[in-house]
């Protein structure tokens, strides 16, 4: 074998928190719910009529829901500017998911000029209400130093809150932090714990890293069968680096 398994492990762990690697915001966004029992395609006027009922109780929810329609172009034409307007209304009414979506739009410059400080502002409001996606995304901002001074410890604290709610991206990232000792004391056992939680939710990168950790016996008892299983599953989940490593190790 030309490369040591430790080198291969490091090669599939990205540098800490580049936005491109850790902040795949589209995957973290709430999706519009499509009814299984009513596949009808609605006209724009019907969709707008449904989501703009003028009741105080549902006002923020309806603004948020209609905003999602415009964001994704689901049943209405995609319109980021209109989505921003609706999310802003809902966010100012205290809707945590709308606050998170506004953070995403400022982060990515969709419908508004890109503004990391504004993104942090809205992610913070949403995260303080317990939104696990916002906690993850705010963690990436602290980890990358976008809109705030870089602070790995704050990032770790946010990922921990999010991971405890089952957020797979936070679990994977927190596992990497414990593996590398970024923002936390290096701890292989905690790395295994969080990476396993993410792997059990079919996170391909977590599966690949676990595969190499079991191959090396890093933080766990060496187990070639588990190593093979995790790397194979990661490859099946279309993580090409895992496919390459699986071939390289020649089980």
mmCIF file of N, CA and C in Angstrom, residues 136-232:
data_model
loop_
_atom_site.group_PDB
_atom_site.id
_atom_site.type_symbol
_atom_site.label_atom_id
_atom_site.label_comp_id
_atom_site.label_asym_id
_atom_site.label_seq_id
_atom_site.Cartn_x
_atom_site.Cartn_y
_atom_site.Cartn_z
ATOM 1 N N UNK A 136 -26.779 24.685 13.775
ATOM 2 C CA UNK A 136 -25.714 24.138 12.932
ATOM 3 C C UNK A 136 -25.106 25.228 12.047
ATOM 4 N N UNK A 137 -25.968 25.982 11.369
ATOM 5 C CA UNK A 137 -25.475 26.995 10.438
ATOM 6 C C UNK A 137 -24.745 28.125 11.163
ATOM 7 N N UNK A 138 -25.239 28.516 12.334
ATOM 8 C CA UNK A 138 -24.543 29.530 13.127
ATOM 9 C C UNK A 138 -23.187 28.992 13.580
ATOM 10 N N UNK A 139 -23.148 27.701 13.910
ATOM 11 C CA UNK A 139 -21.883 27.078 14.274
ATOM 12 C C UNK A 139 -20.868 27.165 13.148
ATOM 13 N N UNK A 140 -21.327 26.974 11.912
ATOM 14 C CA UNK A 140 -20.403 27.074 10.777
ATOM 15 C C UNK A 140 -19.886 28.503 10.615
ATOM 16 N N UNK A 141 -20.738 29.483 10.967
ATOM 17 C CA UNK A 141 -20.304 30.882 10.871
ATOM 18 C C UNK A 141 -19.186 31.159 11.878
ATOM 19 N N UNK A 142 -19.364 30.669 13.105
ATOM 20 C CA UNK A 142 -18.309 30.845 14.111
ATOM 21 C C UNK A 142 -17.063 30.036 13.745
ATOM 22 N N UNK A 143 -17.266 28.869 13.175
ATOM 23 C CA UNK A 143 -16.127 28.039 12.803
ATOM 24 C C UNK A 143 -15.309 28.620 11.673
ATOM 25 N N UNK A 144 -15.987 29.299 10.752
ATOM 26 C CA UNK A 144 -15.296 29.851 9.585
ATOM 27 C C UNK A 144 -14.930 31.315 9.754
ATOM 28 N N UNK A 145 -15.471 31.963 10.799
ATOM 29 C CA UNK A 145 -15.205 33.389 11.001
ATOM 30 C C UNK A 145 -15.918 34.263 9.998
ATOM 31 N N UNK A 146 -17.091 33.827 9.555
ATOM 32 C CA UNK A 146 -17.896 34.611 8.618
ATOM 33 C C UNK A 146 -18.934 35.430 9.396
ATOM 34 N N UNK A 147 -18.783 36.754 9.392
ATOM 35 C CA UNK A 147 -19.739 37.623 10.068
ATOM 36 C C UNK A 147 -19.500 37.776 11.551
ATOM 37 N N UNK A 148 -18.598 36.958 12.098
ATOM 38 C CA UNK A 148 -18.238 37.003 13.528
ATOM 39 C C UNK A 148 -16.763 36.626 13.649
ATOM 40 N N UNK A 149 -16.120 36.996 14.744
ATOM 41 C CA UNK A 149 -14.749 36.520 14.952
ATOM 42 C C UNK A 149 -14.752 34.990 15.047
ATOM 43 N N UNK A 150 -13.786 34.357 14.436
ATOM 44 C CA UNK A 150 -13.715 32.905 14.474
ATOM 45 C C UNK A 150 -13.579 32.425 15.911
ATOM 46 N N UNK A 151 -14.423 31.463 16.276
ATOM 47 C CA UNK A 151 -14.413 30.975 17.650
ATOM 48 C C UNK A 151 -14.854 29.509 17.641
ATOM 49 N N UNK A 152 -13.887 28.602 17.680
ATOM 50 C CA UNK A 152 -14.186 27.180 17.607
ATOM 51 C C UNK A 152 -14.978 26.688 18.818
ATOM 52 N N UNK A 153 -14.726 27.288 19.975
ATOM 53 C CA UNK A 153 -15.437 26.859 21.178
ATOM 54 C C UNK A 153 -16.934 27.161 21.068
ATOM 55 N N UNK A 154 -17.270 28.350 20.581
ATOM 56 C CA UNK A 154 -18.682 28.686 20.386
ATOM 57 C C UNK A 154 -19.299 27.793 19.320
ATOM 58 N N UNK A 155 -18.515 27.510 18.288
ATOM 59 C CA UNK A 155 -19.006 26.615 17.245
ATOM 60 C C UNK A 155 -19.333 25.256 17.845
ATOM 61 N N UNK A 156 -18.443 24.730 18.663
ATOM 62 C CA UNK A 156 -18.647 23.414 19.282
ATOM 63 C C UNK A 156 -19.886 23.406 20.171
ATOM 64 N N UNK A 157 -20.088 24.485 20.916
ATOM 65 C CA UNK A 157 -21.256 24.570 21.800
ATOM 66 C C UNK A 157 -22.550 24.541 20.992
ATOM 67 N N UNK A 158 -22.561 25.245 19.867
ATOM 68 C CA UNK A 158 -23.751 25.264 19.008
ATOM 69 C C UNK A 158 -23.979 23.910 18.354
ATOM 70 N N UNK A 159 -22.910 23.289 17.872
ATOM 71 C CA UNK A 159 -23.049 21.966 17.267
ATOM 72 C C UNK A 159 -23.555 20.952 18.285
ATOM 73 N N UNK A 160 -23.120 21.097 19.531
ATOM 74 C CA UNK A 160 -23.557 20.165 20.569
ATOM 75 C C UNK A 160 -25.056 20.276 20.801
ATOM 76 N N UNK A 161 -25.566 21.514 20.890
ATOM 77 C CA UNK A 161 -27.011 21.710 21.071
ATOM 78 C C UNK A 161 -27.778 21.103 19.906
ATOM 79 N N UNK A 162 -27.288 21.336 18.716
ATOM 80 C CA UNK A 162 -27.948 20.835 17.524
ATOM 81 C C UNK A 162 -27.858 19.312 17.423
ATOM 82 N N UNK A 163 -26.673 18.773 17.710
ATOM 83 C CA UNK A 163 -26.460 17.329 17.616
ATOM 84 C C UNK A 163 -27.358 16.567 18.579
ATOM 85 N N UNK A 164 -27.564 17.129 19.756
ATOM 86 C CA UNK A 164 -28.421 16.474 20.751
ATOM 87 C C UNK A 164 -29.872 16.405 20.291
ATOM 88 N N UNK A 165 -30.218 17.244 19.327
ATOM 89 C CA UNK A 165 -31.566 17.194 18.757
ATOM 90 C C UNK A 165 -31.637 16.267 17.544
ATOM 91 N N UNK A 166 -30.511 15.618 17.226
ATOM 92 C CA UNK A 166 -30.495 14.658 16.141
ATOM 93 C C UNK A 166 -30.038 15.189 14.809
ATOM 94 N N UNK A 167 -29.527 16.421 14.777
ATOM 95 C CA UNK A 167 -29.084 16.996 13.511
ATOM 96 C C UNK A 167 -27.835 16.267 13.023
ATOM 97 N N UNK A 168 -27.957 15.589 11.880
ATOM 98 C CA UNK A 168 -26.882 14.725 11.404
ATOM 99 C C UNK A 168 -25.634 15.507 11.022
ATOM 100 N N UNK A 169 -25.790 16.687 10.434
ATOM 101 C CA UNK A 169 -24.623 17.476 10.053
ATOM 102 C C UNK A 169 -23.851 17.938 11.283
ATOM 103 N N UNK A 170 -24.576 18.321 12.325
ATOM 104 C CA UNK A 170 -23.907 18.726 13.564
ATOM 105 C C UNK A 170 -23.211 17.541 14.217
ATOM 106 N N UNK A 171 -23.833 16.377 14.173
ATOM 107 C CA UNK A 171 -23.216 15.189 14.755
ATOM 108 C C UNK A 171 -21.908 14.850 14.037
ATOM 109 N N UNK A 172 -21.953 14.900 12.706
ATOM 110 C CA UNK A 172 -20.742 14.608 11.931
ATOM 111 C C UNK A 172 -19.635 15.614 12.242
ATOM 112 N N UNK A 173 -19.997 16.905 12.233
ATOM 113 C CA UNK A 173 -19.005 17.952 12.453
ATOM 114 C C UNK A 173 -18.440 17.901 13.873
ATOM 115 N N UNK A 174 -19.307 17.633 14.838
ATOM 116 C CA UNK A 174 -18.860 17.544 16.231
ATOM 117 C C UNK A 174 -17.915 16.356 16.399
ATOM 118 N N UNK A 175 -18.225 15.265 15.713
ATOM 119 C CA UNK A 175 -17.330 14.117 15.753
ATOM 120 C C UNK A 175 -15.956 14.459 15.226
ATOM 121 N N UNK A 176 -15.910 15.218 14.127
ATOM 122 C CA UNK A 176 -14.625 15.645 13.564
ATOM 123 C C UNK A 176 -13.877 16.566 14.520
ATOM 124 N N UNK A 177 -14.624 17.423 15.215
ATOM 125 C CA UNK A 177 -13.982 18.343 16.154
ATOM 126 C C UNK A 177 -13.321 17.582 17.296
ATOM 127 N N UNK A 178 -14.011 16.563 17.812
ATOM 128 C CA UNK A 178 -13.417 15.761 18.887
ATOM 129 C C UNK A 178 -12.258 14.917 18.368
ATOM 130 N N UNK A 179 -12.348 14.507 17.118
ATOM 131 C CA UNK A 179 -11.266 13.719 16.535
ATOM 132 C C UNK A 179 -10.003 14.550 16.386
ATOM 133 N N UNK A 180 -10.171 15.815 15.994
ATOM 134 C CA UNK A 180 -9.023 16.676 15.713
ATOM 135 C C UNK A 180 -8.641 17.578 16.891
ATOM 136 N N UNK A 181 -9.573 17.736 17.880
ATOM 137 C CA UNK A 181 -9.308 18.641 18.994
ATOM 138 C C UNK A 181 -9.504 20.093 18.618
ATOM 139 N N UNK A 182 -10.466 20.372 17.756
ATOM 140 C CA UNK A 182 -10.778 21.749 17.356
ATOM 141 C C UNK A 182 -11.910 22.301 18.219
ATOM 142 N N UNK A 183 -11.607 23.267 19.087
ATOM 143 C CA UNK A 183 -12.626 23.900 19.926
ATOM 144 C C UNK A 183 -13.031 23.077 21.125
ATOM 145 N N UNK A 184 -12.520 21.853 21.201
ATOM 146 C CA UNK A 184 -12.803 20.942 22.318
ATOM 147 C C UNK A 184 -11.518 20.184 22.620
ATOM 148 N N UNK A 185 -11.474 19.542 23.770
ATOM 149 C CA UNK A 185 -10.334 18.678 24.078
ATOM 150 C C UNK A 185 -10.449 17.425 23.231
ATOM 151 N N UNK A 186 -9.370 17.059 22.564
ATOM 152 C CA UNK A 186 -9.404 15.884 21.698
ATOM 153 C C UNK A 186 -9.865 14.663 22.493
ATOM 154 N N UNK A 187 -10.840 13.945 21.934
ATOM 155 C CA UNK A 187 -11.424 12.813 22.651
ATOM 156 C C UNK A 187 -11.952 11.817 21.625
ATOM 157 N N UNK A 188 -11.213 10.741 21.425
ATOM 158 C CA UNK A 188 -11.590 9.760 20.409
ATOM 159 C C UNK A 188 -12.919 9.075 20.723
ATOM 160 N N UNK A 189 -13.188 8.852 22.015
ATOM 161 C CA UNK A 189 -14.442 8.183 22.389
ATOM 162 C C UNK A 189 -15.651 9.039 22.020
ATOM 163 N N UNK A 190 -15.553 10.355 22.277
ATOM 164 C CA UNK A 190 -16.658 11.242 21.905
ATOM 165 C C UNK A 190 -16.748 11.393 20.396
ATOM 166 N N UNK A 191 -15.587 11.359 19.741
ATOM 167 C CA UNK A 191 -15.599 11.405 18.278
ATOM 168 C C UNK A 191 -16.366 10.206 17.732
ATOM 169 N N UNK A 192 -16.071 9.028 18.261
ATOM 170 C CA UNK A 192 -16.764 7.809 17.833
ATOM 171 C C UNK A 192 -18.258 7.912 18.099
ATOM 172 N N UNK A 193 -18.617 8.433 19.273
ATOM 173 C CA UNK A 193 -20.033 8.552 19.640
ATOM 174 C C UNK A 193 -20.802 9.366 18.611
ATOM 175 N N UNK A 194 -20.293 10.554 18.279
ATOM 176 C CA UNK A 194 -21.029 11.435 17.389
ATOM 177 C C UNK A 194 -20.948 10.985 15.938
ATOM 178 N N UNK A 195 -19.808 10.468 15.543
ATOM 179 C CA UNK A 195 -19.692 9.964 14.177
ATOM 180 C C UNK A 195 -20.600 8.757 13.967
ATOM 181 N N UNK A 196 -20.723 7.927 14.987
ATOM 182 C CA UNK A 196 -21.620 6.766 14.887
ATOM 183 C C UNK A 196 -23.069 7.208 14.769
ATOM 184 N N UNK A 197 -23.444 8.238 15.550
ATOM 185 C CA UNK A 197 -24.811 8.758 15.453
ATOM 186 C C UNK A 197 -25.095 9.263 14.041
ATOM 187 N N UNK A 198 -24.119 9.967 13.464
ATOM 188 C CA UNK A 198 -24.295 10.467 12.099
ATOM 189 C C UNK A 198 -24.303 9.325 11.096
ATOM 190 N N UNK A 199 -23.415 8.367 11.277
ATOM 191 C CA UNK A 199 -23.345 7.223 10.357
ATOM 192 C C UNK A 199 -24.639 6.428 10.366
ATOM 193 N N UNK A 200 -25.257 6.314 11.529
ATOM 194 C CA UNK A 200 -26.532 5.588 11.632
ATOM 195 C C UNK A 200 -27.666 6.303 10.911
ATOM 196 N N UNK A 201 -27.450 7.575 10.598
ATOM 197 C CA UNK A 201 -28.404 8.322 9.785
ATOM 198 C C UNK A 201 -27.931 8.402 8.324
ATOM 199 N N UNK A 202 -27.038 7.493 7.975
ATOM 200 C CA UNK A 202 -26.534 7.343 6.597
ATOM 201 C C UNK A 202 -25.685 8.532 6.136
ATOM 202 N N UNK A 203 -24.967 9.162 7.051
ATOM 203 C CA UNK A 203 -24.032 10.204 6.651
ATOM 204 C C UNK A 203 -22.776 9.537 6.110
ATOM 205 N N UNK A 204 -22.527 9.717 4.817
ATOM 206 C CA UNK A 204 -21.457 8.991 4.142
ATOM 207 C C UNK A 204 -20.071 9.353 4.645
ATOM 208 N N UNK A 205 -19.839 10.625 4.945
ATOM 209 C CA UNK A 205 -18.517 11.036 5.406
ATOM 210 C C UNK A 205 -18.223 10.453 6.786
ATOM 211 N N UNK A 206 -19.213 10.458 7.664
ATOM 212 C CA UNK A 206 -19.029 9.868 8.987
ATOM 213 C C UNK A 206 -18.744 8.371 8.860
ATOM 214 N N UNK A 207 -19.430 7.711 7.960
ATOM 215 C CA UNK A 207 -19.201 6.282 7.755
ATOM 216 C C UNK A 207 -17.766 6.024 7.281
ATOM 217 N N UNK A 208 -17.277 6.867 6.375
ATOM 218 C CA UNK A 208 -15.921 6.695 5.855
ATOM 219 C C UNK A 208 -14.871 6.874 6.946
ATOM 220 N N UNK A 209 -15.052 7.906 7.760
ATOM 221 C CA UNK A 209 -14.081 8.174 8.829
ATOM 222 C C UNK A 209 -14.101 7.052 9.864
ATOM 223 N N UNK A 210 -15.296 6.577 10.210
ATOM 224 C CA UNK A 210 -15.396 5.454 11.142
ATOM 225 C C UNK A 210 -14.723 4.215 10.568
ATOM 226 N N UNK A 211 -14.889 4.013 9.268
ATOM 227 C CA UNK A 211 -14.264 2.864 8.640
ATOM 228 C C UNK A 211 -12.762 2.854 8.832
ATOM 229 N N UNK A 212 -12.139 4.019 8.690
ATOM 230 C CA UNK A 212 -10.695 4.102 8.873
ATOM 231 C C UNK A 212 -10.285 4.047 10.338
ATOM 232 N N UNK A 213 -11.126 4.597 11.216
ATOM 233 C CA UNK A 213 -10.811 4.537 12.646
ATOM 234 C C UNK A 213 -10.835 3.086 13.133
ATOM 235 N N UNK A 214 -11.808 2.308 12.659
ATOM 236 C CA UNK A 214 -11.849 0.896 13.045
ATOM 237 C C UNK A 214 -10.709 0.117 12.395
ATOM 238 N N UNK A 215 -10.299 0.525 11.222
ATOM 239 C CA UNK A 215 -9.176 -0.134 10.558
ATOM 240 C C UNK A 215 -7.878 0.081 11.339
ATOM 241 N N UNK A 216 -7.716 1.307 11.862
ATOM 242 C CA UNK A 216 -6.508 1.667 12.598
ATOM 243 C C UNK A 216 -6.561 1.282 14.074
ATOM 244 N N UNK A 217 -7.807 1.124 14.597
ATOM 245 C CA UNK A 217 -7.956 0.957 16.036
ATOM 246 C C UNK A 217 -7.749 2.260 16.761
ATOM 247 N N UNK A 218 -8.147 3.354 16.122
ATOM 248 C CA UNK A 218 -7.986 4.690 16.729
ATOM 249 C C UNK A 218 -9.217 5.034 17.554
ATOM 250 N N UNK A 219 -9.078 5.005 18.883
ATOM 251 C CA UNK A 219 -10.198 5.324 19.771
ATOM 252 C C UNK A 219 -11.150 4.174 19.975
ATOM 253 N N UNK A 220 -10.924 3.080 19.260
ATOM 254 C CA UNK A 220 -11.772 1.887 19.363
ATOM 255 C C UNK A 220 -10.882 0.653 19.219
ATOM 256 N N UNK A 221 -11.443 -0.487 19.604
ATOM 257 C CA UNK A 221 -10.734 -1.739 19.362
ATOM 258 C C UNK A 221 -10.717 -1.989 17.861
ATOM 259 N N UNK A 222 -9.559 -2.314 17.332
ATOM 260 C CA UNK A 222 -9.439 -2.553 15.895
ATOM 261 C C UNK A 222 -10.408 -3.639 15.466
ATOM 262 N N UNK A 223 -11.169 -3.352 14.407
ATOM 263 C CA UNK A 223 -12.187 -4.293 13.951
ATOM 264 C C UNK A 223 -12.279 -4.174 12.431
ATOM 265 N N UNK A 224 -11.624 -5.094 11.736
ATOM 266 C CA UNK A 224 -11.557 -5.039 10.286
ATOM 267 C C UNK A 224 -12.942 -5.204 9.652
ATOM 268 N N UNK A 225 -13.780 -6.045 10.238
ATOM 269 C CA UNK A 225 -15.110 -6.252 9.661
ATOM 270 C C UNK A 225 -15.953 -4.978 9.733
ATOM 271 N N UNK A 226 -15.902 -4.283 10.884
ATOM 272 C CA UNK A 226 -16.637 -3.022 11.004
ATOM 273 C C UNK A 226 -16.063 -1.985 10.053
ATOM 274 N N UNK A 227 -14.753 -1.972 9.937
ATOM 275 C CA UNK A 227 -14.108 -1.047 9.017
ATOM 276 C C UNK A 227 -14.618 -1.277 7.606
ATOM 277 N N UNK A 228 -14.638 -2.512 7.193
ATOM 278 C CA UNK A 228 -15.094 -2.857 5.852
ATOM 279 C C UNK A 228 -16.553 -2.476 5.647
ATOM 280 N N UNK A 229 -17.373 -2.740 6.657
ATOM 281 C CA UNK A 229 -18.811 -2.445 6.564
ATOM 282 C C UNK A 229 -19.057 -0.950 6.406
ATOM 283 N N UNK A 230 -18.386 -0.144 7.237
ATOM 284 C CA UNK A 230 -18.603 1.307 7.184
ATOM 285 C C UNK A 230 -18.120 1.899 5.858
ATOM 286 N N UNK A 231 -16.947 1.494 5.409
ATOM 287 C CA UNK A 231 -16.425 2.042 4.154
ATOM 288 C C UNK A 231 -17.277 1.617 2.964
ATOM 289 N N UNK A 232 -17.718 0.373 2.979
ATOM 290 C CA UNK A 232 -18.561 -0.107 1.884
ATOM 291 C C UNK A 232 -19.874 0.662 1.844
#
